[in-house]
Tab-separated table of C-alpha atoms in Angstrom:
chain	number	residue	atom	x	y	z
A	919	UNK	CA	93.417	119.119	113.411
A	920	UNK	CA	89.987	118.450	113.012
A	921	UNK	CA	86.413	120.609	113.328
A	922	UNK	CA	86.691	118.035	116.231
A	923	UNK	CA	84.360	118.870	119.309
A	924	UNK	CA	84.720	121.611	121.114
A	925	UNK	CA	84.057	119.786	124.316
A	926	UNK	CA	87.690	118.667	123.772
A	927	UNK	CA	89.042	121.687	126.009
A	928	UNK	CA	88.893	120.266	128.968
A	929	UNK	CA	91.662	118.834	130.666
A	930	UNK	CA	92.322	115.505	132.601
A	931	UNK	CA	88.991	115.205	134.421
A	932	UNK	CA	85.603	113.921	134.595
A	933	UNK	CA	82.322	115.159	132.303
A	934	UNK	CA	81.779	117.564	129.904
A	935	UNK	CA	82.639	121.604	129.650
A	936	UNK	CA	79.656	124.150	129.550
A	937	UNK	CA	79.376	125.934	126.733
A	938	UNK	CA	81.447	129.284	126.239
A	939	UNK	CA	79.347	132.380	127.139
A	940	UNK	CA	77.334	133.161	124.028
A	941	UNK	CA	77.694	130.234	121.778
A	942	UNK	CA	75.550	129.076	119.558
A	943	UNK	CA	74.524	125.623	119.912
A	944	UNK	CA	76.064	124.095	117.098
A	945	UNK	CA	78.545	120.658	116.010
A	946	UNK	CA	80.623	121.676	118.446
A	947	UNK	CA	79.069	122.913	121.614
A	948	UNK	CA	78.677	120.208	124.730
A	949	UNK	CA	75.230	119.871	124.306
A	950	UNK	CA	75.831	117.557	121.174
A	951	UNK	CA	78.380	115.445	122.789
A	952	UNK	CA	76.880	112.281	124.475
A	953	UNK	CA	78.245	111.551	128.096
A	954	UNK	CA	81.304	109.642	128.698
A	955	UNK	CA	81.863	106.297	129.482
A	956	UNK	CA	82.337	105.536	133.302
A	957	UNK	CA	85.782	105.237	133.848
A	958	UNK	CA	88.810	103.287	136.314
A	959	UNK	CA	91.835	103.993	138.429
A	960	UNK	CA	93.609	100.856	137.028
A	961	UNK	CA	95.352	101.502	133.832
A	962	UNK	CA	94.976	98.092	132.906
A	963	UNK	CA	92.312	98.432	130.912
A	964	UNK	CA	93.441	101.359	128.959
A	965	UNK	CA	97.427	99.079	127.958
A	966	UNK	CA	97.744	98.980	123.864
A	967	UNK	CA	95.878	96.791	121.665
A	968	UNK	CA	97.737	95.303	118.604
A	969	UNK	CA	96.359	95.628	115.447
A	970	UNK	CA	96.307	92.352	114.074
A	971	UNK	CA	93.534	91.077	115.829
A	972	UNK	CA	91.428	93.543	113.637
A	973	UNK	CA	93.360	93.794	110.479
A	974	UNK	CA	95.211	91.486	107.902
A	975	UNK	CA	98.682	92.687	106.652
A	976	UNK	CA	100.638	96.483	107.220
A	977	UNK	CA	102.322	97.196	103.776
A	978	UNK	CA	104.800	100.211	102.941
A	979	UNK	CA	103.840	101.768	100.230
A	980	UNK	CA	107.126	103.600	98.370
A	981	UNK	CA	105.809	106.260	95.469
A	982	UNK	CA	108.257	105.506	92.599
A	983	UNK	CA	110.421	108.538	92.265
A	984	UNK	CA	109.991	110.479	95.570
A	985	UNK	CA	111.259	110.079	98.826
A	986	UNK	CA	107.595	109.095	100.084
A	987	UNK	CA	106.412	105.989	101.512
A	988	UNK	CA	103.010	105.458	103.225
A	989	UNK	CA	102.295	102.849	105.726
A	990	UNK	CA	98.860	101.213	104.438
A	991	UNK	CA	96.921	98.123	106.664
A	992	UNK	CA	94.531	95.831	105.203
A	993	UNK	CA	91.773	93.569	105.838
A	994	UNK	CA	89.957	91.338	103.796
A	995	UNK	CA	90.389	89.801	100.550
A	996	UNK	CA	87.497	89.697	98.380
A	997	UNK	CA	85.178	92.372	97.399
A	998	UNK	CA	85.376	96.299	96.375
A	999	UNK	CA	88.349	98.081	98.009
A	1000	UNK	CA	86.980	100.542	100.908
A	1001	UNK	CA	89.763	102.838	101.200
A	1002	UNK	CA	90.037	104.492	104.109
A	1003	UNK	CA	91.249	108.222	104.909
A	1004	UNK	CA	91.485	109.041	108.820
A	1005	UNK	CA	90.993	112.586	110.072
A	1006	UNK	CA	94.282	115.354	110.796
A	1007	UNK	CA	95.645	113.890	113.945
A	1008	UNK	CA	94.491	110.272	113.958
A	1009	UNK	CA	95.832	107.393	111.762
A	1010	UNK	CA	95.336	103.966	109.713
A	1011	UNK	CA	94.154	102.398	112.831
A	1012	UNK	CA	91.317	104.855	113.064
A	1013	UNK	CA	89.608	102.272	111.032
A	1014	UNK	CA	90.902	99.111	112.391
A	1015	UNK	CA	87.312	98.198	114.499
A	1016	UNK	CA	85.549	99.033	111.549
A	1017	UNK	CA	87.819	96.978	109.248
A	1018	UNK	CA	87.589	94.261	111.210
A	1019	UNK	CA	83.696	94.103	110.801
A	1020	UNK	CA	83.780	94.705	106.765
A	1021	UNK	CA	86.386	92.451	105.882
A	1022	UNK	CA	84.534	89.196	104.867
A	1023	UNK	CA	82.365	91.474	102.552
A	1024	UNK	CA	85.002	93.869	101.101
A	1025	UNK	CA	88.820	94.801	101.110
A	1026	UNK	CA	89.483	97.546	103.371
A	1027	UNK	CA	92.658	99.521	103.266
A	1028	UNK	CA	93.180	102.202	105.801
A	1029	UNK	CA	96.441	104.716	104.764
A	1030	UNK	CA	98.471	106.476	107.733
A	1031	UNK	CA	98.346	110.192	105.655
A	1032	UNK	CA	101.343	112.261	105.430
A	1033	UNK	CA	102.663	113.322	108.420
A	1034	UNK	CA	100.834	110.731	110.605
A	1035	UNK	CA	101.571	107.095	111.800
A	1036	UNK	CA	104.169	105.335	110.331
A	1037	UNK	CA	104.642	106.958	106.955
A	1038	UNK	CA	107.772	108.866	106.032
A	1039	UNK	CA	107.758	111.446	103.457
A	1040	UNK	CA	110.329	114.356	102.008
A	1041	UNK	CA	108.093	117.260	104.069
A	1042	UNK	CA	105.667	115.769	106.597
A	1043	UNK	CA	104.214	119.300	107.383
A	1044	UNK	CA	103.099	120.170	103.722
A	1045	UNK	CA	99.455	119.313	104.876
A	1046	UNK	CA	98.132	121.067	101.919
A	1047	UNK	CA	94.624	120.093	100.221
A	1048	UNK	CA	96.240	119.281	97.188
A	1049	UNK	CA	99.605	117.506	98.610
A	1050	UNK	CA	97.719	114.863	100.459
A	1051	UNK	CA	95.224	114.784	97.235
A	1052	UNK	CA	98.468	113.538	95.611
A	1053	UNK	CA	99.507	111.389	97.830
A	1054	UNK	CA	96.289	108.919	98.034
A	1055	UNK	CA	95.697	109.268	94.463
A	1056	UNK	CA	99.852	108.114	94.267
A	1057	UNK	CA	99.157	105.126	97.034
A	1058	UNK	CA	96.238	103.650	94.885
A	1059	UNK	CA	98.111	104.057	91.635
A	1060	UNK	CA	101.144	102.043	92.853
A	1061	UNK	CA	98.897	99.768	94.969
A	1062	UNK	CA	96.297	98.620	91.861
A	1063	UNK	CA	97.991	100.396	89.068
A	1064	UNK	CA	96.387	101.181	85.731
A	1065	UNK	CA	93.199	99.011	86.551
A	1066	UNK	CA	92.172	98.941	90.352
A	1067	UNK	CA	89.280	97.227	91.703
A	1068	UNK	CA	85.869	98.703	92.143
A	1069	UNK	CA	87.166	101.378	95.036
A	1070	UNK	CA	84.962	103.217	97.631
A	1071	UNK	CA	86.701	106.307	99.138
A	1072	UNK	CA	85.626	106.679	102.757
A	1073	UNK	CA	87.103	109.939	104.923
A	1074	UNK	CA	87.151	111.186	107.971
A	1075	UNK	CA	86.933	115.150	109.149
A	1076	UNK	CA	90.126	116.301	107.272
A	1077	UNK	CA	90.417	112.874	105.598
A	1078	UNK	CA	86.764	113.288	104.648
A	1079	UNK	CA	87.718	116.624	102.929
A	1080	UNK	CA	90.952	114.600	100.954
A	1081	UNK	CA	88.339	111.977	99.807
A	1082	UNK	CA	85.869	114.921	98.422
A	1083	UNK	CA	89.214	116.339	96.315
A	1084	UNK	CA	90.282	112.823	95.260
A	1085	UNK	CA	86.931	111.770	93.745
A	1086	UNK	CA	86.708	115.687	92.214
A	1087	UNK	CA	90.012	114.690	90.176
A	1088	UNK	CA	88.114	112.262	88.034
A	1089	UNK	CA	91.471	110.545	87.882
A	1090	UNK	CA	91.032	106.999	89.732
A	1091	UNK	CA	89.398	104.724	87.691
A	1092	UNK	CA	86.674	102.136	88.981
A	1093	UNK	CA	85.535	104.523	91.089
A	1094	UNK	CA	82.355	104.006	92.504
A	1095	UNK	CA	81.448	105.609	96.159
A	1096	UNK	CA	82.133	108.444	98.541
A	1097	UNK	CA	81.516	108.360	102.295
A	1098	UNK	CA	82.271	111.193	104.203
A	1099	UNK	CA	82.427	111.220	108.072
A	1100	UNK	CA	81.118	113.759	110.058
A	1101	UNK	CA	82.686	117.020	108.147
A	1102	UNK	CA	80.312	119.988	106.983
A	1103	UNK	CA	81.994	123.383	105.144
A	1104	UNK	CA	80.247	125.263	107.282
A	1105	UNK	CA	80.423	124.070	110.483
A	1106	UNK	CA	84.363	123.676	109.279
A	1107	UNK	CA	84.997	126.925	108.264
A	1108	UNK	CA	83.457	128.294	111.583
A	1109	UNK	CA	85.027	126.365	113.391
A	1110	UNK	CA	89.151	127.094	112.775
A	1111	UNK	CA	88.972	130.783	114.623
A	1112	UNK	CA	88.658	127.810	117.434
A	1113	UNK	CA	91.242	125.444	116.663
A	1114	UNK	CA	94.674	126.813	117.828
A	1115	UNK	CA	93.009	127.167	121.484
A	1116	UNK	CA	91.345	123.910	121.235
A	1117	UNK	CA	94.971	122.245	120.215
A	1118	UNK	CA	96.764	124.489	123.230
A	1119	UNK	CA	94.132	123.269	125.571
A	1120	UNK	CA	94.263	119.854	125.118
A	1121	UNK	CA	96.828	117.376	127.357
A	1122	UNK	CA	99.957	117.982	125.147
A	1123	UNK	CA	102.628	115.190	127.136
A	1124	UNK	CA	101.798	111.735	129.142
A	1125	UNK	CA	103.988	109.454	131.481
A	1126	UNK	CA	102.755	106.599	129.187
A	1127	UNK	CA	100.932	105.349	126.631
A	1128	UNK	CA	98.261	104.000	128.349
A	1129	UNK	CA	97.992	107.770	130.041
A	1130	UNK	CA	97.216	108.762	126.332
A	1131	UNK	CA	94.547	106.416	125.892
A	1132	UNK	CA	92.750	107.361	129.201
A	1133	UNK	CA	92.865	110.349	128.566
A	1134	UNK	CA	91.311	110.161	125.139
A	1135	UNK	CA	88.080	109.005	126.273
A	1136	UNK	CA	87.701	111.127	129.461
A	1137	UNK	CA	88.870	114.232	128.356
A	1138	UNK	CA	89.532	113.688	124.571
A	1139	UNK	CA	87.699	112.652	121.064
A	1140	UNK	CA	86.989	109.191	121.440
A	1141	UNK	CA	83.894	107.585	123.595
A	1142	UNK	CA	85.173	103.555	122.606
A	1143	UNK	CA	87.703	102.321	125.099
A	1144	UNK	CA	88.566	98.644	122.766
A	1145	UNK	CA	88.788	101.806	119.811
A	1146	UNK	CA	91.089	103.937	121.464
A	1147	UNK	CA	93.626	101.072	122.859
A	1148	UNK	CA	94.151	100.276	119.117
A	1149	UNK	CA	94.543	103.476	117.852
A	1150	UNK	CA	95.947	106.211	120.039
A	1151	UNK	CA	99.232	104.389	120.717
A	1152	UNK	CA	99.953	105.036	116.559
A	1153	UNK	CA	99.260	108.291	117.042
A	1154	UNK	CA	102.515	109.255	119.808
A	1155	UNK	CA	105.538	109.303	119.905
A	1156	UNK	CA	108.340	109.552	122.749
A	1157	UNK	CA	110.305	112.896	122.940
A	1158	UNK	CA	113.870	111.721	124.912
A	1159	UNK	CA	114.164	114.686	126.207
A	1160	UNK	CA	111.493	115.150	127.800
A	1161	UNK	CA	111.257	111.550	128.553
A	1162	UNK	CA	107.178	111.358	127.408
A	1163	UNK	CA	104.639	110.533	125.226
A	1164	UNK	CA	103.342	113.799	123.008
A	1165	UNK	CA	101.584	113.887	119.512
A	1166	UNK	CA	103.399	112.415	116.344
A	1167	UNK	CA	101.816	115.189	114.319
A	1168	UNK	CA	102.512	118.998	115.164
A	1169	UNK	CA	98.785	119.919	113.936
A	1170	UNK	CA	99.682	123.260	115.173
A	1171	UNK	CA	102.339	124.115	112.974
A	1172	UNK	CA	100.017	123.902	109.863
A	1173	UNK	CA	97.509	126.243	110.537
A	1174	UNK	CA	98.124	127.772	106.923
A	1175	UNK	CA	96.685	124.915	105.136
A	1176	UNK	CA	93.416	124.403	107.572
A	1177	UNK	CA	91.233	127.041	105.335
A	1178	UNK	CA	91.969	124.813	102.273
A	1179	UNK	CA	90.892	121.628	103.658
A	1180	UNK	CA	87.697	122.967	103.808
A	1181	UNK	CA	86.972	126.250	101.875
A	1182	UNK	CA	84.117	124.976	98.933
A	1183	UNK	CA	83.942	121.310	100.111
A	1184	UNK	CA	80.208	121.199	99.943
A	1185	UNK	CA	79.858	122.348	96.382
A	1186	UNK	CA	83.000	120.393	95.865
A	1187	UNK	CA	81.046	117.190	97.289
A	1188	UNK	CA	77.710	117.424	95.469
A	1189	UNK	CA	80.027	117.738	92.104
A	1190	UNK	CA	81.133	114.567	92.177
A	1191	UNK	CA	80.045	112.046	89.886
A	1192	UNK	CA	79.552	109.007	92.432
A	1193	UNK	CA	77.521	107.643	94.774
A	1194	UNK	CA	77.458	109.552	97.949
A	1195	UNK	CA	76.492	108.999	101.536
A	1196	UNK	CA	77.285	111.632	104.540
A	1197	UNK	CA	77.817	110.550	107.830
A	1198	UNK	CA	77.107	112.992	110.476
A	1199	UNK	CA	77.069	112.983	114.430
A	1200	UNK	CA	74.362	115.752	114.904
A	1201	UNK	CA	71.547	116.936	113.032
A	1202	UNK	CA	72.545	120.298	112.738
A	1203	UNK	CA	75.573	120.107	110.803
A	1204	UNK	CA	74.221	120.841	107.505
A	1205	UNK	CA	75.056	124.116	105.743
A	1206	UNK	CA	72.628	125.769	102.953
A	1207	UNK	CA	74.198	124.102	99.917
A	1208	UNK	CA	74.034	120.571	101.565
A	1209	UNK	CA	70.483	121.079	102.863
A	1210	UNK	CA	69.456	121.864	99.188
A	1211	UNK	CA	71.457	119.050	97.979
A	1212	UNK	CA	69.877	116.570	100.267
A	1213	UNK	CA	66.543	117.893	99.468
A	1214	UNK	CA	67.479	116.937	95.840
A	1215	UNK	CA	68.482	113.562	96.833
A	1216	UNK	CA	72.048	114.005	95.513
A	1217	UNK	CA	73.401	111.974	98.548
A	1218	UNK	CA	72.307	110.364	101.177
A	1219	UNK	CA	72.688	111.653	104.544
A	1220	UNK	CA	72.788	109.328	107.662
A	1221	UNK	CA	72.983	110.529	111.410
A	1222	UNK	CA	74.638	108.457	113.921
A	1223	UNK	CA	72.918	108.812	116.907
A	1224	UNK	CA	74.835	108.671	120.823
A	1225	UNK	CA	78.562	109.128	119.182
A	1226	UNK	CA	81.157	111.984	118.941
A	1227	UNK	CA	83.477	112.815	115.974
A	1228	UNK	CA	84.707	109.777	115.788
A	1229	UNK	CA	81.926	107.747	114.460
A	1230	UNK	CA	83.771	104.976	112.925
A	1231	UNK	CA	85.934	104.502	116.186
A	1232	UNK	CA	82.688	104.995	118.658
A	1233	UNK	CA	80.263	102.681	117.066
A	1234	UNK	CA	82.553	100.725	114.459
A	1235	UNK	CA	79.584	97.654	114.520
A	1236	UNK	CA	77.047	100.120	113.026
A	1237	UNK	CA	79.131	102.042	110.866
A	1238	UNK	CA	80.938	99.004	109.082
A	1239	UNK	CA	77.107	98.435	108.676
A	1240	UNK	CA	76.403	101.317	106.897
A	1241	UNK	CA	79.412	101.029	104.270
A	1242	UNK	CA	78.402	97.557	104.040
A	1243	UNK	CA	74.260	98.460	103.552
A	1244	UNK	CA	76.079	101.488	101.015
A	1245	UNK	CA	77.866	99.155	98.700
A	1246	UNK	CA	74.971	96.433	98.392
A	1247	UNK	CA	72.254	99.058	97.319
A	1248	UNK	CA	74.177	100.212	95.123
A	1249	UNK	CA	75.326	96.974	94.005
A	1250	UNK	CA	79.218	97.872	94.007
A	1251	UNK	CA	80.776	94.886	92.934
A	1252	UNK	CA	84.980	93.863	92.871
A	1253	UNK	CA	84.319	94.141	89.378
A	1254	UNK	CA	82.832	97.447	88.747
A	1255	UNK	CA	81.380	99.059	86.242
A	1256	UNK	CA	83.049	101.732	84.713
A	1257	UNK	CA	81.142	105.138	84.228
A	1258	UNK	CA	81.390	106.493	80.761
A	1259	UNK	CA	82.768	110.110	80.500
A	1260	UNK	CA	83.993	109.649	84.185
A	1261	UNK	CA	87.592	108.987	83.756
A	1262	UNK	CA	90.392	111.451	82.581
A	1263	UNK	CA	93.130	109.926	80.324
A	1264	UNK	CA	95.128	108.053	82.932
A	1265	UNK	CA	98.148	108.698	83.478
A	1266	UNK	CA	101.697	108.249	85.609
């Protein structure tokens, strides 16, 4: 459940909603959304893509003394770790285009969050800020224990608000970097009075998967075809009764926890003691306390120009680039160096 577009209403069909009567221009009106791609009658080229020809391995990750375990995929094998954190809605594979051009320069890993893809936990609805701040913080503890690599966090929309709490905690060691994709408080927090009519209004059930996918890039978030066949497939799954494809996450059964993804995340973001980068798709995303922060060149803001929400999935050559250009300058190494008065005590 994202501050995802609002030119997501639309059903099935071609081109883009007007704006509703009286909206602002803002992240979310049509007017920001580039055109979509031209597309076929033949379902061929919307069938699944595997992941493997993008990432390495697919590990479960089971959280010593709880009845969670997270499905995590990898790529790469030397370098910092650029962990990934997809948006509500999406999964692991969000990432997997991206991954796939970062992985001879760094080790990505790309989590499936509670509730989404392939990992199980106890209650896959508690979508609460500070559950799924757990959880990743639990992941990279049992992944690189007590001393983990030099570690980037990089999130998308929702994700990008669980990477903003994570690096807040102080608590993962080797830290070094936060990227956050396309997510602004205010433009957030404006934005949920939308949400339950944007998720109602939205194709809920498809014949097939490759149905899904089509529809995803003519009348849903994504603009990259090659993107979409990789990662929409992980994020269905088939109700028997029904005998169709629908969403694996129920995004609109947690409504109660959308406020907190959100509510102080810019204040939140220019807190933290790391490296910073924002990725946005628009230029007029910023709210007041980011537009002072940028001003005092407490992060650096990039805009990724002819892409929706999505960025990492639309242009995943030119974002990989920009983690990639992010690390070098600031000379993040597997190694690290560690930050004194950064860390809390660690513990388990």
């Amino acid at each position: 459940m994202e501050p995802a577009p609002l030119s997501s209403l639309q059903e099935e069909g071609e081109g883009e909603p007007a704006a509703a009567a009286g909206e602002d221009s803002s992240a979310f009106s049509a007017a920001t959304v580039p055109p979509r791609p031209a597309t076929h009658h033949s379902l061929h080229k919307y069938a699944p893509l595997d992941w493997p020809a993008y990432l390495d391995e697919e590990r479960r990750v089971a959280i010593p003394d709880t009845d969670d375990v997270f499905n995590v995929y990898t790529a790469g094998s030397e370098g910092p770790v650029v962990f990934c954190l997809h948006g509500g809605g999406y999964s692991g594979l969000s990432f997997a285009l991206a991954a796939s051009h970062m992985k001879d320069k760094a080790r990505v890993v790309a989590m499936d969050l509670r509730g989404h893809g392939k990992s199980t936990t106890s209650n896959d609805l508690d979508l609460s800020i500070e559950t799924l701040t757990n959880d990743v913080i639990a992941v990279i503890r049992t992944m690189y224990g007590a001393s983990p690599p030099a570690i980037i966090l990089v999130g998308h929309s929702m994700g990008g608000s669980v990477a903003v709490h994570v690096a807040a905690r102080k608590e993962i060691r080797n830290l070094h970097g936060l990227v956050v994709i396309d997510v602004v408080e205010g433009t957030a927090m404006a934005s949920l009075v939308h949400m339950q009519k944007i998720l109602s209004n939205r194709a809920q059930h498809f014949p097939s998967i490759e149905k899904a996918i089509e529809w995803s890039v003519k009348g849903g978030p994504l603009r990259n075809i090659e993107s979409a066949r990789v990662s929409i497939p992980s994020t269905l799954k088939y109700d028997e009764s029904r005998e169709c494809y629908t969403y694996r996450t129920p995004l609109e059964q947690t409504e109660k926890y959308w406020k907190g993804w959100y509510e102080g995340l810019s204040d939140k973001f220019l807190s933290c003691p790391v490296q910073k980068i924002l990725l946005l798709a628009g230029t007029d995303r910023l709210d007041r306390a980011l537009t002072i922060g940028q001003m005092q060149g407490k992060f650096q803001m990039v805009v990724v120009r002819h892409t929706g929400h999505a960025i990492q999935e639309d242009v995943p050559e030119e974002f990989a680039s920009h983690i990639l250009n992010f690390i070098s300058r600031n000379k993040i190494g597997p190694n690290g160096v560690e930050i004194p008065g950064l860390i809390k005590k660690w513990g388990h």
